[in-house]
Short mmCIF file of C-alpha atoms and ligand atoms in Angstrom, two decimals:
data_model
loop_
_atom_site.label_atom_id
_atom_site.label_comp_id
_atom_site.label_asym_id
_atom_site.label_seq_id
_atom_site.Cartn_x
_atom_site.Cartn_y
_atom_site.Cartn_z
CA UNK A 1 -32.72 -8.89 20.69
CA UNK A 2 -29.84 -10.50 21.44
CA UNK A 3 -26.88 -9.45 23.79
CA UNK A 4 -24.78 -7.75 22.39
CA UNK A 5 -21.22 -8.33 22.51
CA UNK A 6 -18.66 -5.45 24.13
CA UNK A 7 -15.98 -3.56 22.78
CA UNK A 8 -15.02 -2.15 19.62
CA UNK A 9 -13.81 -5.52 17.94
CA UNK A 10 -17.62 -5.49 16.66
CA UNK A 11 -17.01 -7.25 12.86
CA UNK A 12 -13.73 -8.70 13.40
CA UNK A 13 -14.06 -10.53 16.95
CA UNK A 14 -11.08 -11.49 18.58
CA UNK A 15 -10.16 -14.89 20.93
CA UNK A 16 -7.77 -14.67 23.91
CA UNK A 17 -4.85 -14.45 22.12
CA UNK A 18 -5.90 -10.65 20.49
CA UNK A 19 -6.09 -12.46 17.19
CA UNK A 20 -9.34 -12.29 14.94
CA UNK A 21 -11.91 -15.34 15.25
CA UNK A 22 -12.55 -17.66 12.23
CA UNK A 23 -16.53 -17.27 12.01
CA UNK A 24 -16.54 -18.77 8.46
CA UNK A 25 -18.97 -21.81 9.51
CA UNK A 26 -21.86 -21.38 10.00
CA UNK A 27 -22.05 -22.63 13.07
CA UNK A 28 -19.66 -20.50 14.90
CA UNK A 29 -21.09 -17.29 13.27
CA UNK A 30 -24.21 -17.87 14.95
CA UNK A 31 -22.47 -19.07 18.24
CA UNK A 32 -20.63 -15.85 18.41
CA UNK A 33 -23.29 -13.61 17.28
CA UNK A 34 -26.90 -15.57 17.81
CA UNK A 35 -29.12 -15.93 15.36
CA UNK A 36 -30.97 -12.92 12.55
CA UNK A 37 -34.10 -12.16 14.03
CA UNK A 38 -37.07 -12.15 11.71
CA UNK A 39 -37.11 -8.79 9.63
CA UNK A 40 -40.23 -6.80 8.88
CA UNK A 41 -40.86 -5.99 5.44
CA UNK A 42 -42.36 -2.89 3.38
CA UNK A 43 -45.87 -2.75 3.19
CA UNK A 44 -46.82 0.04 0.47
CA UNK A 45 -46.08 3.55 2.37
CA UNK A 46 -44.92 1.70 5.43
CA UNK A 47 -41.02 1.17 5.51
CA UNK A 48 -40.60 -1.45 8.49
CA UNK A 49 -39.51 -1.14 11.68
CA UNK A 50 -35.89 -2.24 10.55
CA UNK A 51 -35.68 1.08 9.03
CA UNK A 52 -36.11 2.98 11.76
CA UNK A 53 -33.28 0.75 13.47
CA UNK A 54 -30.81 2.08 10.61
CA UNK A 55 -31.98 5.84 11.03
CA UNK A 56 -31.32 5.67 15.23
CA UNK A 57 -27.70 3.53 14.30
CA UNK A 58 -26.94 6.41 12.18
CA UNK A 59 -25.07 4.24 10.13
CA UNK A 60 -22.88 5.71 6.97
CA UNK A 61 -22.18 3.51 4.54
CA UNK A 62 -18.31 2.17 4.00
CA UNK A 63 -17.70 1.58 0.59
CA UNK A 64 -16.22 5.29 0.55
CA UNK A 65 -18.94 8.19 -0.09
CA UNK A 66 -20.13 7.45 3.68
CA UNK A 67 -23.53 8.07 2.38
CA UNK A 68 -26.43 7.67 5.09
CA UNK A 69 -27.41 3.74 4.72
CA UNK A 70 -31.52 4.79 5.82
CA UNK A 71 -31.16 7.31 2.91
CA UNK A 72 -30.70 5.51 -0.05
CA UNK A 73 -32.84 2.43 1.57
CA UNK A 74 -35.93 5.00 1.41
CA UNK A 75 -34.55 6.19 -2.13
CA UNK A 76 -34.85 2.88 -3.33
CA UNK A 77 -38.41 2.08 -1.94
CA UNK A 78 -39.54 5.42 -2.82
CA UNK A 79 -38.43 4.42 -6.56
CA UNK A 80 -39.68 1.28 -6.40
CA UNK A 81 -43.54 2.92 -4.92
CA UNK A 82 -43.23 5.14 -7.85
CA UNK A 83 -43.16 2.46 -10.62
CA UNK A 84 -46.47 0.99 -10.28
CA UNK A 85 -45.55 -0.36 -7.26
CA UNK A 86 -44.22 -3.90 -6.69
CA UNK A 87 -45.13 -5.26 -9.94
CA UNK A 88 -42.79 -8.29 -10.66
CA UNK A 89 -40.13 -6.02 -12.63
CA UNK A 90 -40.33 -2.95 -10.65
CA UNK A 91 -38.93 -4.67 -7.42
CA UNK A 92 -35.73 -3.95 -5.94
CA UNK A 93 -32.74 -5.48 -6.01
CA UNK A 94 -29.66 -5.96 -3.53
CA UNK A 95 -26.28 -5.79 -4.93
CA UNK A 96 -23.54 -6.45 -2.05
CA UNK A 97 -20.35 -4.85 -3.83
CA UNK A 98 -17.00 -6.77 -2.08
CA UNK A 99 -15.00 -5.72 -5.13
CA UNK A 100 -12.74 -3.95 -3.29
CA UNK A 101 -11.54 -1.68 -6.20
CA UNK A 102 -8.64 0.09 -4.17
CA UNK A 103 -5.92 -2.00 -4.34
CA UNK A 104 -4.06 -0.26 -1.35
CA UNK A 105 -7.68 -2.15 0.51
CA UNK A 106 -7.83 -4.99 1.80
CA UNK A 107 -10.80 -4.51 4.90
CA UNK A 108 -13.18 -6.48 2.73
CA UNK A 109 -11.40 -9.36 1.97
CA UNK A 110 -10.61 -9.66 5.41
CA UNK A 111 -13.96 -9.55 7.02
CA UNK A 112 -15.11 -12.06 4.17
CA UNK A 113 -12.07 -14.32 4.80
CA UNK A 114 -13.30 -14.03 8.82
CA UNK A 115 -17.34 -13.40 8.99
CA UNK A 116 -18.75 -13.79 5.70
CA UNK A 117 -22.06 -15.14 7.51
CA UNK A 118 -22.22 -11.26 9.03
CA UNK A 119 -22.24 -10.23 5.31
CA UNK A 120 -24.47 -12.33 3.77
CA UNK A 121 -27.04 -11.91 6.96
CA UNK A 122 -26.81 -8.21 6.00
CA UNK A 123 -27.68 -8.94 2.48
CA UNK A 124 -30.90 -10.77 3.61
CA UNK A 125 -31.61 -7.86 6.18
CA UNK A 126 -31.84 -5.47 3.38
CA UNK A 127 -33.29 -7.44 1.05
CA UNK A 128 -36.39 -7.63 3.51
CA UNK A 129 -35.74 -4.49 4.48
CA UNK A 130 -36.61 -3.49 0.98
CA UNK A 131 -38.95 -6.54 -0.11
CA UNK A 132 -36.08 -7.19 -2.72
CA UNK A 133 -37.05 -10.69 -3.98
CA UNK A 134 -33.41 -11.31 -5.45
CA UNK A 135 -29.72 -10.04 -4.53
CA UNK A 136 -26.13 -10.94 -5.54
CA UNK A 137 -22.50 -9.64 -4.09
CA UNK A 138 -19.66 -9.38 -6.90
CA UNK A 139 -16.53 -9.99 -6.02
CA UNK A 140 -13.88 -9.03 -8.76
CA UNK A 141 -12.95 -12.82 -10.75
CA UNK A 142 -9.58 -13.88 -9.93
CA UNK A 143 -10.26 -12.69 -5.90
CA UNK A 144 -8.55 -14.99 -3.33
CA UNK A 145 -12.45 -14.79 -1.41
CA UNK A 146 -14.49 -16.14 -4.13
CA UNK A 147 -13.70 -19.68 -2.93
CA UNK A 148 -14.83 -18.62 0.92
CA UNK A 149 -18.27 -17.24 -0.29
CA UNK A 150 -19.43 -20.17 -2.43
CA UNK A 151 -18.63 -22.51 0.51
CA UNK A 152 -20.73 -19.64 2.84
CA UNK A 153 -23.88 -19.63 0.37
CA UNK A 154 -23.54 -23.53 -0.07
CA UNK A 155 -23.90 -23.97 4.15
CA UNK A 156 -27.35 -20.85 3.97
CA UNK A 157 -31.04 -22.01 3.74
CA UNK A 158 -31.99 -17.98 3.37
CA UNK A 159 -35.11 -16.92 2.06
CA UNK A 160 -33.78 -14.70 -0.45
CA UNK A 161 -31.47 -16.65 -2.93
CA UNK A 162 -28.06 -14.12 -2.84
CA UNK A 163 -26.00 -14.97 -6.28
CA UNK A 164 -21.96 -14.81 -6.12
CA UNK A 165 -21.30 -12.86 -9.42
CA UNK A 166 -17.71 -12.19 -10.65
CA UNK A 167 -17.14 -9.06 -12.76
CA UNK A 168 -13.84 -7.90 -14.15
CA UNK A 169 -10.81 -6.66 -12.01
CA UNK A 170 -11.34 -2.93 -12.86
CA UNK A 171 -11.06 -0.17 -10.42
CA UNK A 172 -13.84 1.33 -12.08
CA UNK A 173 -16.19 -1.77 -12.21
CA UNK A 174 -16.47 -1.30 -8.79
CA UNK A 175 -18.28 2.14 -9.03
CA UNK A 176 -21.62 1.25 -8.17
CA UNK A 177 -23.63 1.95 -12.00
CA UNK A 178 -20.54 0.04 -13.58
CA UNK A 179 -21.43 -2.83 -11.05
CA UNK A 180 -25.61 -2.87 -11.77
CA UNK A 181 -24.38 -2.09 -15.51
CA UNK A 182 -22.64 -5.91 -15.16
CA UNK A 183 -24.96 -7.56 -13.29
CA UNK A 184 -27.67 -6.45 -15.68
CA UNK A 185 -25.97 -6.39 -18.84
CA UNK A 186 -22.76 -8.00 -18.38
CA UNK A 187 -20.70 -5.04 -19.03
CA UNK A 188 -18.77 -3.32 -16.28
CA UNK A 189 -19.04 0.38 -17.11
CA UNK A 190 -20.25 3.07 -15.42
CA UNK A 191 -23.94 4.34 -16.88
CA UNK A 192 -24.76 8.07 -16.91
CA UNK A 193 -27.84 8.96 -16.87
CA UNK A 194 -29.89 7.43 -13.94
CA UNK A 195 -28.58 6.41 -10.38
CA UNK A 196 -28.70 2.24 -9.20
CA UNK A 197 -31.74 3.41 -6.74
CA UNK A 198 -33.49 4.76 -9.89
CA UNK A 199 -32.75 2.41 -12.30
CA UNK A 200 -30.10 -0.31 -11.42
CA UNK A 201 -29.48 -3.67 -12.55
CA UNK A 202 -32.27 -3.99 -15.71
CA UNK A 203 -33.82 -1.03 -14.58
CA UNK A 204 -34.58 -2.22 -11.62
CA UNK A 205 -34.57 0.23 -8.08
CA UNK A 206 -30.92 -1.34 -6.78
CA UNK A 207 -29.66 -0.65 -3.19
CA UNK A 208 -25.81 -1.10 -3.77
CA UNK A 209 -24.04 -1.20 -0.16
CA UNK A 210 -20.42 -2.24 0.40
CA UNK A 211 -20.27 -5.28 2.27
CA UNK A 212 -18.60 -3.66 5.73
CA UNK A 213 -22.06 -1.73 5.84
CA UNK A 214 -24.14 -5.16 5.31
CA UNK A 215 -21.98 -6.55 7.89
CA UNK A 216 -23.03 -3.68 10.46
CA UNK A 217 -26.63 -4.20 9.22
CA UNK A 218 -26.48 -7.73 10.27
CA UNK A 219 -25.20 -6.68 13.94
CA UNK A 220 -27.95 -3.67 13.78
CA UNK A 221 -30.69 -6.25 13.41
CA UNK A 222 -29.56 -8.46 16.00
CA UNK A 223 -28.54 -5.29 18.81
CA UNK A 224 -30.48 -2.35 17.55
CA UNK A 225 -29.63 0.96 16.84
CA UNK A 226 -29.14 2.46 19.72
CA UNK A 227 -26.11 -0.07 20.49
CA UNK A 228 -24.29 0.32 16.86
CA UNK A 229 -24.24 4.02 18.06
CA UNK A 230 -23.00 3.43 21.54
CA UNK A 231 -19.67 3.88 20.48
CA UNK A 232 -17.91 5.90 17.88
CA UNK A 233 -18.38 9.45 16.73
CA UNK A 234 -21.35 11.25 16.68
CA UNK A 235 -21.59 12.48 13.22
CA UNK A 236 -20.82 8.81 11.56
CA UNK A 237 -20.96 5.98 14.69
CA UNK A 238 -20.18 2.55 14.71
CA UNK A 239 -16.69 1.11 14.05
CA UNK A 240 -14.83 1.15 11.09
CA UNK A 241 -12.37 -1.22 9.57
CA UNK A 242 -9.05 0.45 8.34
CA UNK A 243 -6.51 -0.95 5.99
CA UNK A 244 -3.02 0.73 7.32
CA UNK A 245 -0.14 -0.13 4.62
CA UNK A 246 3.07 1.17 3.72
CA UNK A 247 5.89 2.69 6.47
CA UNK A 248 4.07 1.05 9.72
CA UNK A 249 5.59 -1.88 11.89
CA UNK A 250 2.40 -4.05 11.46
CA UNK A 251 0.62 -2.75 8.55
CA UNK A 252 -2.89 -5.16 8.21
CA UNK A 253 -6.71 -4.35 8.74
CA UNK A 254 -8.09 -2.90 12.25
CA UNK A 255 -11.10 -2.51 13.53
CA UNK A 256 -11.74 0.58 15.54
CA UNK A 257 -14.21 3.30 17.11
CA UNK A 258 -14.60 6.42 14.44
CA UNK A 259 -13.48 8.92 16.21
CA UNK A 260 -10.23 7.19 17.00
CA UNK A 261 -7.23 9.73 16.67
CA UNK A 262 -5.48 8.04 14.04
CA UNK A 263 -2.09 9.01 16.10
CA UNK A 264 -3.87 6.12 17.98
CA UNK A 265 -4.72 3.89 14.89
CA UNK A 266 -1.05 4.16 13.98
CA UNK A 267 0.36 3.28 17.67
CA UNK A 268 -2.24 0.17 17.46
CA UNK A 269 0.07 -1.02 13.69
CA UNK A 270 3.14 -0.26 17.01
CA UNK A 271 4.08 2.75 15.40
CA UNK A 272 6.58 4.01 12.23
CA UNK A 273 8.84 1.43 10.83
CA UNK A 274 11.29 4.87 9.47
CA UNK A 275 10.48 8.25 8.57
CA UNK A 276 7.29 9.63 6.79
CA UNK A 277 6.77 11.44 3.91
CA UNK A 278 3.34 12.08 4.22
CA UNK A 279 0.03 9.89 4.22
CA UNK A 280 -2.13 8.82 1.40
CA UNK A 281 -6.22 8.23 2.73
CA UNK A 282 -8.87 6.88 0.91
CA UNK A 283 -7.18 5.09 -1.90
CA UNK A 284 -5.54 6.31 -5.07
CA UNK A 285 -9.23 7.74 -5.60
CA UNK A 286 -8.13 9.92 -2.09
CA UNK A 287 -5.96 12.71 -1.20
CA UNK A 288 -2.13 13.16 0.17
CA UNK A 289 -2.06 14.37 3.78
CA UNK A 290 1.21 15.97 5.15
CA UNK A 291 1.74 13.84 8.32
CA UNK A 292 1.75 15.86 11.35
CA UNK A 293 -1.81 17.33 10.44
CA UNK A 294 -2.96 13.63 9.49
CA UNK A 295 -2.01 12.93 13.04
CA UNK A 296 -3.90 15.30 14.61
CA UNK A 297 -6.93 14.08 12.91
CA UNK A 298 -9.43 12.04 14.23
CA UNK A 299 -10.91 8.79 12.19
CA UNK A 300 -13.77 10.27 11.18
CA UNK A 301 -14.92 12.20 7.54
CA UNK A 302 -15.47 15.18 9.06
CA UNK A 303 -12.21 15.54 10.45
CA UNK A 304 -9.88 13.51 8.05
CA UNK A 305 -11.41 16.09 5.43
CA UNK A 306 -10.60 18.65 7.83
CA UNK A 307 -7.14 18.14 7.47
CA UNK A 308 -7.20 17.75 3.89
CA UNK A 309 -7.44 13.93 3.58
CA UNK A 310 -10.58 12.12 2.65
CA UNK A 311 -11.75 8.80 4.82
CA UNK A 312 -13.09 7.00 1.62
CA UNK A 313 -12.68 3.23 1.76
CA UNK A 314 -11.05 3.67 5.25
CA UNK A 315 -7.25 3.87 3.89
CA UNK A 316 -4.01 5.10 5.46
CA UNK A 317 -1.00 4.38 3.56
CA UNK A 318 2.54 6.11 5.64
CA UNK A 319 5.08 6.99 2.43
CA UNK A 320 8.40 5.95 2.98
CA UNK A 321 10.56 8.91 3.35
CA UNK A 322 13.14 7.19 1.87
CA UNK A 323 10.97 6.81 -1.23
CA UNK A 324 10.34 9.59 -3.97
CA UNK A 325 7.38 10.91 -3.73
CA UNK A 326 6.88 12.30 -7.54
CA UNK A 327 7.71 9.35 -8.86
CA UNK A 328 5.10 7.32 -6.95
CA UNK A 329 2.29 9.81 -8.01
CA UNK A 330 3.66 8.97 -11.46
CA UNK A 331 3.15 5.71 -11.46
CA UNK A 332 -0.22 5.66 -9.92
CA UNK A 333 -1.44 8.36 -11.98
CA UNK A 334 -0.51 5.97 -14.85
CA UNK A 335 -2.11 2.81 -13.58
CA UNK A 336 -5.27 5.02 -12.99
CA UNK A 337 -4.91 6.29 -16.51
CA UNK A 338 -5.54 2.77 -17.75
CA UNK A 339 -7.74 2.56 -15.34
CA UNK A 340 -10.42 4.34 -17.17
CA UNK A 341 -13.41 2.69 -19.12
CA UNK A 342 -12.59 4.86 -21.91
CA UNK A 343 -15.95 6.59 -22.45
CA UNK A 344 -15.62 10.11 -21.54
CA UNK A 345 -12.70 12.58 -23.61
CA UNK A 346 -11.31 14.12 -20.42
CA UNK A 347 -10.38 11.05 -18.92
CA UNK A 348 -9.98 8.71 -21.89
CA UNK A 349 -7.59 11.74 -23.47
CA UNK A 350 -6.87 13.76 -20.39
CA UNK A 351 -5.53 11.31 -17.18
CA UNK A 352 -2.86 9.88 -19.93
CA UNK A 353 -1.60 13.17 -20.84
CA UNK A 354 -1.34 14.26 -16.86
CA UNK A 355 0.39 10.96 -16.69
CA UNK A 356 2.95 11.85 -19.50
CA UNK A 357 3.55 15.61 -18.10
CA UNK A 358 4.09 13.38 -14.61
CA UNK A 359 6.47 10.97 -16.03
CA UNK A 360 8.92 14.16 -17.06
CA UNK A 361 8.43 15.71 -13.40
CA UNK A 362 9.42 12.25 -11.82
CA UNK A 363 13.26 12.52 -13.65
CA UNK A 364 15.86 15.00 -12.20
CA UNK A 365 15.77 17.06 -16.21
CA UNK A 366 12.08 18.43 -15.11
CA UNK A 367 11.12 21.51 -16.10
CA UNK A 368 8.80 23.99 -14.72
CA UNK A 369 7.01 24.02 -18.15
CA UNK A 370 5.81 20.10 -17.58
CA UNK A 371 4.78 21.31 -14.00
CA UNK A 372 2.74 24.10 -16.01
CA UNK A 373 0.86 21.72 -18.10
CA UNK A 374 0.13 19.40 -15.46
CA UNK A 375 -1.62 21.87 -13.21
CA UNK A 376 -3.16 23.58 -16.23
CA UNK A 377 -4.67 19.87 -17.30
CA UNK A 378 -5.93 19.36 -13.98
CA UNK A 379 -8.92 21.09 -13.60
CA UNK A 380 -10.04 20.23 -17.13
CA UNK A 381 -10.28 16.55 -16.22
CA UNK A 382 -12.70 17.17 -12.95
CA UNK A 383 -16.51 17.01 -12.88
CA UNK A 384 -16.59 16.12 -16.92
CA UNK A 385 -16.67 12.33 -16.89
CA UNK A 386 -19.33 10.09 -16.56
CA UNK A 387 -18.22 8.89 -13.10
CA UNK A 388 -15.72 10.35 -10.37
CA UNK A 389 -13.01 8.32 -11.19
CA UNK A 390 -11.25 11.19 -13.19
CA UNK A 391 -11.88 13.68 -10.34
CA UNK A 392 -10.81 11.14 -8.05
CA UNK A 393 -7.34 10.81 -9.92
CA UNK A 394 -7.14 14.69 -10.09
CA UNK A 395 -7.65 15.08 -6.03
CA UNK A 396 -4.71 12.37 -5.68
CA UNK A 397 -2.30 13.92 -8.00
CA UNK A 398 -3.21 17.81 -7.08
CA UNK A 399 -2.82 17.15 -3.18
CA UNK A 400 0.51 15.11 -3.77
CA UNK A 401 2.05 17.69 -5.73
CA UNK A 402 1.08 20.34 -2.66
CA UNK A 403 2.06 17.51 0.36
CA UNK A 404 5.18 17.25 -1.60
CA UNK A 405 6.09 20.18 -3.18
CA UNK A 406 9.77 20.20 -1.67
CA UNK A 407 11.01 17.31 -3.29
CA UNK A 408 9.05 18.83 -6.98
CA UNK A 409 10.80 21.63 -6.39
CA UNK A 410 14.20 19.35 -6.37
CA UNK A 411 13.27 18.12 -9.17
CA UNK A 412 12.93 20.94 -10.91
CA UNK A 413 16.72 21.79 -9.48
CA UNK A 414 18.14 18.47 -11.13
CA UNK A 415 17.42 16.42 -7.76
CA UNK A 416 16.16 13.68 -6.33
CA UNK A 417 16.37 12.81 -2.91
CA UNK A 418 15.20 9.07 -3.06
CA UNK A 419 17.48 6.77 -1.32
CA UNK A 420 15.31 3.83 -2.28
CA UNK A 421 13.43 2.90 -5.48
CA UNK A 422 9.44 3.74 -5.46
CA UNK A 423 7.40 1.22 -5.77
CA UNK A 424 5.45 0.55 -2.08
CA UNK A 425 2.10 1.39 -3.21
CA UNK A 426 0.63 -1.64 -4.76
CA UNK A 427 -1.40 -1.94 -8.09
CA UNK A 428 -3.30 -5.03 -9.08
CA UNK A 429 -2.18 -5.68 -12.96
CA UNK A 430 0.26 -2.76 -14.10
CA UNK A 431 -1.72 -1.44 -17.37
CA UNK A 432 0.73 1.21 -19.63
CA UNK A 433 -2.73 2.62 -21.64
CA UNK A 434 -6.45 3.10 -21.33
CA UNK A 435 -8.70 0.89 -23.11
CA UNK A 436 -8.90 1.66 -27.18
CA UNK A 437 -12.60 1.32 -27.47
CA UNK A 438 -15.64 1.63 -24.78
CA UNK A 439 -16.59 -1.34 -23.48
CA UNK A 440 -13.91 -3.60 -24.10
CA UNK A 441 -11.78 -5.49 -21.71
CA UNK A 442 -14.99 -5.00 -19.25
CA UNK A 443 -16.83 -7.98 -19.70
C1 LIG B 1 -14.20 4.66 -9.36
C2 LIG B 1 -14.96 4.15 -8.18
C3 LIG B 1 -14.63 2.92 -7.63
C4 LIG B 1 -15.34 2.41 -6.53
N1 LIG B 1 -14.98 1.19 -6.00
C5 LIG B 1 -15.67 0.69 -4.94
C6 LIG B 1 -15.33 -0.59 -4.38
O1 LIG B 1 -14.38 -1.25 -4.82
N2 LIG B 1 -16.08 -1.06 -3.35
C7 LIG B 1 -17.15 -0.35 -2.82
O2 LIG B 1 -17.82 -0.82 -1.91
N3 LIG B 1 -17.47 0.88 -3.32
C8 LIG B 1 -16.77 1.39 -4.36
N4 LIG B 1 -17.11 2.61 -4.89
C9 LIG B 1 -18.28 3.29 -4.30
C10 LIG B 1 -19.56 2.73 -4.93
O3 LIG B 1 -19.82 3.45 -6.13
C11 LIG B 1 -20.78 2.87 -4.00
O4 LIG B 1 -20.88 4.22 -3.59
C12 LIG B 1 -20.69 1.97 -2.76
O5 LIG B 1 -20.49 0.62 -3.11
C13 LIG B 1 -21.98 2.13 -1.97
O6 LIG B 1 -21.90 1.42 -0.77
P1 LIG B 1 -21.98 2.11 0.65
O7 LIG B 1 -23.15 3.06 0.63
O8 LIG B 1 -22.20 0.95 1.57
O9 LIG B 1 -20.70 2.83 0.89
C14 LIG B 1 -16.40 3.15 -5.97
C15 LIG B 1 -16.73 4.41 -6.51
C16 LIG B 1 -16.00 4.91 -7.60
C17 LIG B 1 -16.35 6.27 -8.14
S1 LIG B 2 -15.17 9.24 -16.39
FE1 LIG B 2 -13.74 7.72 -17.14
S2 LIG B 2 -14.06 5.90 -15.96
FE2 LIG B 2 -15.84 7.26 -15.62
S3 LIG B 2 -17.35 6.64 -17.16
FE3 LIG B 2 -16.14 8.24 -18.12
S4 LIG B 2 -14.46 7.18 -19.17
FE4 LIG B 2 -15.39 5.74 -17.75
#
């Protein structure tokens, strides 16, 4: 193995002057990080040895479930052993999702835009990890990054040929059936009834992995296990890369320890730019976090959940306290209304009506009757669609309507105590209404 570099600036290593390398030649990737050791591959019963690396890493994966990487890796070979094993058809397939759905995200992009060589080497460590003979990583068409991974592939002589693939800018055609539903079928919606590692792109047994867990994959293979889990916490090591937006002085991507309190994470952005209102983690798919319990957290699942947030896609957006609050979660809720693929009735019928009932809340004539309906609709909208995307939209406006129930209830009192317009949290392409038919607009 290799030596392994020190410090917590594992993915995104930084020169002299504190400010993150350019690894995007080949050449200075394996400089910096020496080169990918051979990987052992399956042999029929026999995971290899790379898998045990994985288990001993503990590594979680960081596309925003934190699922255990080993996990679905002996998922997908148990799937594939189960279908008369490695027949041509039956063999897995790698599918490297850097769509970066969240558009409040932006870790992905980065790391691509500094080490997309870590990436790709990840890719080819779990595609021999898995005896995958083919793999691809989507990033969503229009992406600034598309441009950096082309020129990446173009400079590779890998034994496994990885495709770049560009699906549609959807949040969810980023969801990880949607993705293998694309790269199969071409169509970018979420499929029901079996999982990727069961049946993924044309039935195939697929590992999807966010490309921050490839990335740690390719620095697993080089160090070992034992290293990636020399730092961070214990229940979900390694680093993590956070995207910290909104009222910070020096908002931007970081890369540190899990574990970190995020007091910490926030003094690294050098602090508050004005008061807070409360925190959004995870994404519009997340959960509002009033702020002093958010700071008492450490960055880590278990205790981001504990305070009521959820880690997700490693996001930490500070709300402007100058900003109103309900009409922000009424403007989101709307985006992720139109959002939806437009196959399931409680969120093709149901996330537009919340958004209606949140539109009336957000104006100083609210009424408690449109709070009523909105809090009524909400549970009728979670765990009935195909995918999570409607309970993720439920969590976000539920926990914002608790986190800010001061400012609903001056609402309700003909008030609003916004100073400034809303409008901090980004969103991609502002749609007004879901899709009209299934399918469409996802191809
Ligand atoms: C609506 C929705 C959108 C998602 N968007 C992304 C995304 O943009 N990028 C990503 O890596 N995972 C996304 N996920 C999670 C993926 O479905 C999948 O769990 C992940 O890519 C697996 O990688 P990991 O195990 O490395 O975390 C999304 C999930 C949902 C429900
Ligand atoms: S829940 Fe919504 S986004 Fe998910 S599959 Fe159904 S319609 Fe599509």
């Amino acid at each position: 193995m290799s030596t392994p570099p020190a410090g917590i600036a594992r993915l995104l290593p930084v020169g002299p002057t504190g400010a993150a390398l350019d690894l995007r030649s080949l050449a200075d990737h394996e400089r910096h990080f020496g080169p990918l050791p051979a990987i052992e591959g399956p042999r029929i019963g026999h995971p290899g040895s790379m898998v045990h690396e994985i288990e001993r890493a503990g590594l979680r994966g960081r596309g925003g479930g934190w699922f255990p990487t080993a996990r679905k890796i002996h998922a997908v070979l148990e799937s594939a052993a189960g279908r008369r094993a490695w027949s041509a058809g039956r063999k897995p397939v790698v599918l490297a999702n850097a769509m970066e759905g969240e558009p409040a995200s932006s870790k992905d992009a980065i790391l691509l835009r500094h080490s997309p060589h870590l990436v790709l080497d990840g890719i080819q460590v779990l595609a021999a990890t898995l005896g995958a003979p083919s793999a691809f990583i989507a990033v969503h068409r229009g992406s600034s990054v598309i441009d950096i991974v082309t020129r990446a592939l173009a400079e590779r002589r890998d034994p496994i040929v990885i495709e770049l693939i560009t699906p549609p800018a959807r949040y969810v055609a980023s969801e990880e059936s949607a993705l293998a539903h694309w790269t199969g079928d071409g169509i970018a919606t979420p499929v029901f009834l079996d999982r990727p590692f069961q049946r993924g792109v044309n039935g195939r047994p697929t590992a999807v992995q966010n490309v921050e867990t490839l990335a740690h994959l390719g620095l697993i293979a080089r160090y070992g296990g034992e290293w990636f889990a020399s730092e961070g916490a214990t229940s979900a090591p390694g680093t993590s890369l956070v995207s910290v937006g909104g009222a910070v002085s020096s908002p931007g991507v970081i890369e540190v320890a899990t574990g970190t309190p995020v007091a910490e994470i926030i003094d690294r952005c050098n602090g508050f730019s004005g008061d807070v209102a409360g925190f959004l983690t995870g994404g519009y798919g997340g959960a509002w976090v009033a702020t002093d319990a958010l700071l008492a957290a450490e960055w880590s699942p278990e205790s981001v959940s504990a305070a009521g947030g959820v880690i997700g896609a490693g996001i930490l957006w500070a709300l402007d306290a100058r900003e109103c609050p309900v009409q922000e979660l009424a403007r989101i809720a709307r985006w992720m209304a139109g959002e939806s693929a437009g196959q399931c009735g409680p969120c093709r019928f149901g996330l537009p009506s919340i958004a209606d009932d949140l539109d009336l809340l957000a104006t100083p004539a609210a009424q408690a009757a449109d709070l009523h309906r909105i809090n009524a609709r909400l549970p009728l909208v979670q765990q009935r669609g195909g995918c999570k995307h409607p309970d993720g939209t439920a969590r976000f406006v539920t926990t914002g309507l608790h986190v800010f129930q001061d400012e609903v209830a001056h609402h309700l009192h003909g008030h609003c105590s916004a100073s400034i317009g809303a409008g901090s949290l980004p969103i991609e392409h502002p749609r007004r209404t879901p899709v009209p038919l299934p399918g469409r607009d996802f191809r």
